[in-house]
mmCIF file of C-alpha atoms in Angstrom:
data_model
loop_
_atom_site.group_PDB
_atom_site.id
_atom_site.type_symbol
_atom_site.label_atom_id
_atom_site.label_comp_id
_atom_site.label_asym_id
_atom_site.label_seq_id
_atom_site.Cartn_x
_atom_site.Cartn_y
_atom_site.Cartn_z
ATOM 1 C CA GLY A 234 -69.207 -11.775 -18.374
ATOM 2 C CA PRO A 235 -72.430 -9.836 -17.912
ATOM 3 C CA LYS A 236 -72.623 -6.554 -18.045
ATOM 4 C CA VAL A 237 -74.664 -3.526 -15.939
ATOM 5 C CA LEU A 238 -75.075 -0.294 -18.174
ATOM 6 C CA GLN A 239 -75.321 2.719 -16.415
ATOM 7 C CA ILE A 240 -75.957 6.860 -18.258
ATOM 8 C CA PRO A 241 -75.095 8.641 -17.687
ATOM 9 C CA SER A 242 -71.275 8.220 -16.230
ATOM 10 C CA HIS A 243 -70.961 11.697 -14.726
ATOM 11 C CA GLN A 244 -73.553 14.407 -14.090
ATOM 12 C CA ILE A 245 -73.931 17.677 -12.993
ATOM 13 C CA ILE A 246 -76.781 19.353 -12.229
ATOM 14 C CA ASP A 247 -77.470 22.886 -10.113
ATOM 15 C CA MET A 248 -79.252 21.826 -6.274
ATOM 16 C CA GLY A 249 -83.386 21.369 -6.834
ATOM 17 C CA GLN A 250 -83.338 20.177 -9.878
ATOM 18 C CA MET A 251 -84.273 17.279 -10.735
ATOM 19 C CA VAL A 252 -82.112 14.265 -12.207
ATOM 20 C CA THR A 253 -82.504 10.818 -13.506
ATOM 21 C CA LEU A 254 -79.792 7.958 -13.720
ATOM 22 C CA ASN A 255 -80.567 5.065 -15.746
ATOM 23 C CA CYS A 256 -79.670 1.743 -15.418
ATOM 24 C CA ASP A 257 -79.727 -1.030 -18.090
ATOM 25 C CA PRO A 258 -80.056 -3.734 -16.040
ATOM 26 C CA VAL A 259 -77.935 -7.693 -17.118
ATOM 27 C CA SER A 260 -80.884 -9.218 -19.174
ATOM 28 C CA ASN A 261 -83.062 -11.696 -17.633
ATOM 29 C CA HIS A 262 -82.168 -10.589 -14.151
ATOM 30 C CA LEU A 263 -85.125 -10.035 -12.247
ATOM 31 C CA TYR A 264 -83.819 -8.188 -8.641
ATOM 32 C CA PHE A 265 -82.139 -4.642 -9.386
ATOM 33 C CA TYR A 266 -80.448 -2.141 -6.298
ATOM 34 C CA TRP A 267 -79.486 0.953 -5.935
ATOM 35 C CA TYR A 268 -76.855 2.220 -3.926
ATOM 36 C CA LYS A 269 -75.320 5.429 -2.454
ATOM 37 C CA GLN A 270 -71.136 5.861 -1.531
ATOM 38 C CA ILE A 271 -70.157 8.786 -1.180
ATOM 39 C CA LEU A 272 -66.032 8.660 -1.652
ATOM 40 C CA GLY A 273 -63.767 7.528 0.894
ATOM 41 C CA GLN A 274 -66.760 5.557 2.715
ATOM 42 C CA GLN A 275 -69.482 2.629 2.737
ATOM 43 C CA MET A 276 -70.731 1.678 -0.509
ATOM 44 C CA GLU A 277 -74.700 2.182 1.023
ATOM 45 C CA PHE A 278 -77.415 0.493 0.505
ATOM 46 C CA LEU A 279 -80.753 3.221 -1.146
ATOM 47 C CA VAL A 280 -83.557 0.926 -2.341
ATOM 48 C CA ASN A 281 -83.908 -2.683 -4.084
ATOM 49 C CA PHE A 282 -87.458 -3.758 -6.258
ATOM 50 C CA TYR A 283 -87.938 -7.040 -8.138
ATOM 51 C CA ASN A 284 -91.567 -7.568 -9.815
ATOM 52 C CA GLY A 285 -92.137 -4.179 -10.108
ATOM 53 C CA LYS A 286 -92.397 -3.102 -7.064
ATOM 54 C CA VAL A 287 -89.956 -1.825 -4.518
ATOM 55 C CA MET A 288 -88.827 -4.497 -2.395
ATOM 56 C CA GLU A 289 -86.715 -2.254 0.552
ATOM 57 C CA LYS A 290 -85.514 0.908 1.657
ATOM 58 C CA SER A 291 -82.939 2.547 3.316
ATOM 59 C CA LYS A 292 -82.841 5.026 5.611
ATOM 60 C CA LEU A 293 -81.128 7.117 2.584
ATOM 61 C CA PHE A 294 -84.113 6.795 0.563
ATOM 62 C CA LYS A 295 -85.785 9.869 0.890
ATOM 63 C CA ASP A 296 -88.953 10.973 -0.279
ATOM 64 C CA GLN A 297 -87.606 12.714 -3.293
ATOM 65 C CA PHE A 298 -85.929 9.535 -4.267
ATOM 66 C CA SER A 299 -88.390 7.442 -6.269
ATOM 67 C CA VAL A 300 -87.315 3.975 -8.800
ATOM 68 C CA GLU A 301 -88.900 2.853 -11.347
ATOM 69 C CA ARG A 302 -89.378 -0.272 -14.160
ATOM 70 C CA PRO A 303 -91.610 0.789 -16.884
ATOM 71 C CA ASP A 304 -91.893 -2.112 -19.496
ATOM 72 C CA GLY A 305 -88.886 -3.849 -19.235
ATOM 73 C CA SER A 306 -86.645 -0.993 -19.998
ATOM 74 C CA TYR A 307 -84.445 1.220 -17.621
ATOM 75 C CA PHE A 308 -84.650 1.050 -14.160
ATOM 76 C CA THR A 309 -83.996 3.955 -12.858
ATOM 77 C CA LEU A 310 -83.504 5.998 -9.592
ATOM 78 C CA LYS A 311 -84.772 10.367 -10.155
ATOM 79 C CA ILE A 312 -84.751 12.278 -7.529
ATOM 80 C CA GLN A 313 -86.227 15.248 -7.439
ATOM 81 C CA PRO A 314 -85.757 17.521 -6.106
ATOM 82 C CA THR A 315 -81.963 17.697 -5.482
ATOM 83 C CA ALA A 316 -80.333 18.679 -1.973
ATOM 84 C CA LEU A 317 -76.582 19.262 -2.170
ATOM 85 C CA GLU A 318 -75.838 15.709 0.178
ATOM 86 C CA ASP A 319 -76.936 13.591 -3.039
ATOM 87 C CA SER A 320 -73.511 14.182 -4.969
ATOM 88 C CA ALA A 321 -72.226 10.518 -4.484
ATOM 89 C CA VAL A 322 -71.384 8.121 -6.464
ATOM 90 C CA TYR A 323 -75.166 5.326 -7.858
ATOM 91 C CA PHE A 324 -74.441 2.508 -8.667
ATOM 92 C CA CYS A 325 -77.385 -0.219 -10.054
ATOM 93 C CA ALA A 326 -77.297 -3.901 -9.553
ATOM 94 C CA SER A 327 -78.483 -6.715 -10.272
ATOM 95 C CA SER A 328 -78.708 -10.404 -9.712
ATOM 96 C CA GLY A 329 -80.781 -13.383 -11.389
ATOM 97 C CA GLY A 330 -82.579 -14.220 -8.261
ATOM 98 C CA HIS A 331 -82.276 -14.727 -4.110
ATOM 99 C CA GLN A 332 -79.001 -15.877 -3.164
ATOM 100 C CA ASN A 333 -77.533 -15.437 -6.783
ATOM 101 C CA THR A 334 -74.571 -13.005 -8.050
ATOM 102 C CA LEU A 335 -74.765 -9.480 -7.241
ATOM 103 C CA TYR A 336 -73.456 -7.821 -10.942
ATOM 104 C CA PHE A 337 -73.149 -3.900 -10.793
ATOM 105 C CA GLY A 338 -72.511 -1.180 -13.246
ATOM 106 C CA ALA A 339 -70.000 1.679 -13.121
ATOM 107 C CA GLY A 340 -71.683 4.242 -11.328
ATOM 108 C CA THR A 341 -73.338 7.397 -12.053
ATOM 109 C CA ARG A 342 -71.336 9.866 -11.023
ATOM 110 C CA LEU A 343 -73.416 12.817 -9.274
ATOM 111 C CA SER A 344 -73.193 16.197 -8.458
ATOM 112 C CA VAL A 345 -74.980 18.584 -6.772
ATOM 113 C CA LEU A 346 -74.195 22.232 -7.258
ATOM 114 C CA GLY B 219 -75.807 -1.386 14.156
ATOM 115 C CA GLN B 220 -72.534 -3.155 11.444
ATOM 116 C CA GLN B 221 -72.899 -5.749 10.183
ATOM 117 C CA VAL B 222 -70.617 -7.041 8.348
ATOM 118 C CA GLN B 223 -67.063 -6.081 9.734
ATOM 119 C CA GLN B 224 -63.598 -6.331 7.544
ATOM 120 C CA SER B 225 -60.256 -6.660 8.477
ATOM 121 C CA PRO B 226 -57.622 -4.705 8.417
ATOM 122 C CA ALA B 227 -58.380 -2.069 7.473
ATOM 123 C CA SER B 228 -55.760 -0.700 5.571
ATOM 124 C CA LEU B 229 -52.657 -2.811 4.325
ATOM 125 C CA VAL B 230 -49.942 -2.257 2.152
ATOM 126 C CA LEU B 231 -47.962 -4.520 1.511
ATOM 127 C CA GLN B 232 -44.663 -5.400 -0.944
ATOM 128 C CA GLU B 233 -45.520 -7.044 -4.497
ATOM 129 C CA GLY B 234 -45.334 -10.766 -3.803
ATOM 130 C CA GLU B 235 -46.738 -10.917 -0.262
ATOM 131 C CA ASN B 236 -48.959 -12.748 0.108
ATOM 132 C CA ALA B 237 -52.821 -11.133 1.362
ATOM 133 C CA GLU B 238 -54.915 -12.510 4.497
ATOM 134 C CA LEU B 239 -59.148 -9.874 4.750
ATOM 135 C CA GLN B 240 -60.926 -10.799 6.269
ATOM 136 C CA CYS B 241 -65.322 -10.505 6.970
ATOM 137 C CA ASN B 242 -67.377 -10.967 9.908
ATOM 138 C CA PHE B 243 -70.840 -10.415 10.477
ATOM 139 C CA SER B 244 -73.125 -10.722 13.732
ATOM 140 C CA THR B 245 -76.139 -12.451 12.030
ATOM 141 C CA SER B 246 -77.616 -14.421 9.292
ATOM 142 C CA LEU B 247 -76.812 -14.752 6.385
ATOM 143 C CA ASN B 248 -78.254 -16.752 3.410
ATOM 144 C CA SER B 249 -74.859 -15.504 0.760
ATOM 145 C CA MET B 250 -71.703 -13.985 1.082
ATOM 146 C CA GLN B 251 -69.932 -11.830 -2.117
ATOM 147 C CA TRP B 252 -66.457 -11.011 -2.219
ATOM 148 C CA PHE B 253 -66.488 -7.290 -4.976
ATOM 149 C CA TYR B 254 -62.899 -5.760 -6.193
ATOM 150 C CA GLN B 255 -63.383 -2.140 -6.536
ATOM 151 C CA ARG B 256 -61.130 -0.657 -8.641
ATOM 152 C CA PRO B 257 -59.276 2.884 -8.389
ATOM 153 C CA GLY B 258 -61.897 4.574 -10.090
ATOM 154 C CA GLY B 259 -64.949 3.025 -8.244
ATOM 155 C CA SER B 260 -66.620 -0.057 -10.644
ATOM 156 C CA LEU B 261 -66.694 -3.471 -8.851
ATOM 157 C CA VAL B 262 -65.826 -6.690 -9.568
ATOM 158 C CA SER B 263 -67.203 -9.682 -8.508
ATOM 159 C CA LEU B 264 -64.835 -11.046 -7.287
ATOM 160 C CA PHE B 265 -66.713 -14.340 -5.358
ATOM 161 C CA TYR B 266 -70.008 -15.560 -4.455
ATOM 162 C CA ASN B 267 -69.558 -17.739 -1.532
ATOM 163 C CA PRO B 268 -71.697 -18.313 1.416
ATOM 164 C CA SER B 269 -69.290 -21.002 2.450
ATOM 165 C CA GLY B 270 -67.225 -22.929 2.340
ATOM 166 C CA THR B 271 -63.485 -22.821 0.558
ATOM 167 C CA LYS B 272 -63.298 -20.719 -3.231
ATOM 168 C CA HIS B 273 -60.475 -20.951 -5.184
ATOM 169 C CA SER B 274 -59.993 -18.610 -8.796
ATOM 170 C CA GLY B 275 -55.620 -17.880 -9.718
ATOM 171 C CA ARG B 276 -54.216 -16.186 -7.377
ATOM 172 C CA LEU B 277 -57.232 -15.218 -5.175
ATOM 173 C CA THR B 278 -58.844 -18.129 -2.232
ATOM 174 C CA SER B 279 -62.349 -17.464 -0.463
ATOM 175 C CA THR B 280 -63.321 -19.649 2.924
ATOM 176 C CA THR B 281 -66.409 -18.716 4.622
ATOM 177 C CA VAL B 282 -67.193 -20.870 7.578
ATOM 178 C CA ILE B 283 -70.756 -20.421 8.422
ATOM 179 C CA LYS B 284 -70.750 -21.101 11.722
ATOM 180 C CA GLU B 285 -67.831 -19.003 13.345
ATOM 181 C CA ARG B 286 -69.520 -15.973 10.876
ATOM 182 C CA ARG B 287 -66.724 -15.109 9.285
ATOM 183 C CA SER B 288 -65.522 -15.189 5.323
ATOM 184 C CA SER B 289 -61.876 -14.294 3.795
ATOM 185 C CA LEU B 290 -60.061 -13.641 1.538
ATOM 186 C CA HIS B 291 -57.095 -14.651 0.349
ATOM 187 C CA ILE B 292 -54.368 -13.630 -2.613
ATOM 188 C CA SER B 293 -50.963 -15.125 -3.127
ATOM 189 C CA SER B 294 -48.461 -13.701 -5.177
ATOM 190 C CA SER B 295 -49.879 -9.789 -5.660
ATOM 191 C CA GLN B 296 -48.578 -7.593 -8.170
ATOM 192 C CA THR B 297 -49.388 -3.649 -8.075
ATOM 193 C CA THR B 298 -52.189 -4.836 -10.728
ATOM 194 C CA ASP B 299 -53.852 -5.746 -7.148
ATOM 195 C CA SER B 300 -54.495 -1.988 -6.191
ATOM 196 C CA GLY B 301 -57.960 -1.331 -4.365
ATOM 197 C CA THR B 302 -60.004 -1.715 -2.128
ATOM 198 C CA TYR B 303 -61.404 -5.602 -1.086
ATOM 199 C CA LEU B 304 -64.966 -5.556 -0.473
ATOM 200 C CA CYS B 305 -67.396 -8.121 1.457
ATOM 201 C CA ALA B 306 -70.860 -8.168 1.289
ATOM 202 C CA LEU B 307 -73.741 -10.011 3.263
ATOM 203 C CA GLU B 308 -77.219 -10.920 1.805
ATOM 204 C CA ARG B 309 -79.845 -11.646 4.567
ATOM 205 C CA GLY B 310 -83.046 -13.214 3.779
ATOM 206 C CA ASN B 311 -85.013 -10.597 2.679
ATOM 207 C CA ASN B 312 -82.443 -9.535 -0.925
ATOM 208 C CA ARG B 313 -81.273 -6.774 1.126
ATOM 209 C CA ILE B 314 -76.980 -6.368 0.745
ATOM 210 C CA PHE B 315 -74.418 -4.704 3.191
ATOM 211 C CA PHE B 316 -71.943 -4.195 2.306
ATOM 212 C CA GLY B 317 -68.537 -3.822 4.979
ATOM 213 C CA ASP B 318 -66.324 -0.799 5.230
ATOM 214 C CA GLY B 319 -63.202 -2.583 2.649
ATOM 215 C CA THR B 320 -59.586 -3.878 3.077
ATOM 216 C CA GLN B 321 -57.583 -0.777 0.753
ATOM 217 C CA LEU B 322 -55.116 -2.334 0.092
ATOM 218 C CA VAL B 323 -51.955 -0.915 -1.358
ATOM 219 C CA VAL B 324 -49.049 -3.969 -3.371
ATOM 220 C CA LYS B 325 -46.222 -1.729 -3.834
ATOM 221 C CA PRO B 326 -43.453 -2.349 -6.948
#
């Protein structure tokens, strides 16, 4: 079936550094999402993105977070600077449109030391 | 408040038993989707089911919008069914809310 690829699968960084998480969504998909999941806890919405713009973001989407999809390439989540509480698995998802099936990547496990 | 509530929180079965997982939502919805999250973390879409009943192998999903609920039935459970089952609700603004999940353990 359709695949969403996330790179890297694991990332370990020191607190205060910048990190960029990359997502290669399903080809021709138009809607993109980032979710955050702390181990054993709920999948939490961060942001959704359509037509080059952020549509909605949650309270978890701090000022240190930003998303973009330059020139139709990777959909990225950048955190600058990182904090200890940013340690989690970040999942990217994409869908073909409103009321379409959501496809998830395998996640990037971020560890902030 | 919690817009999507799943029950039970956890469930332990013997192989071959059936399971019924519930998802209740407090708001109107545009769609309902069920996911399986592997112990390693990745999510697999099981059903996109905004209303009615859908079948896939040993799995059946039923969404009743008027009653604001959706269920996932697993028949003849297998040890490989172990993992977390998540339901997700999409509202009109394309925002998708997840429940806390049901942790299923199927013992041999």
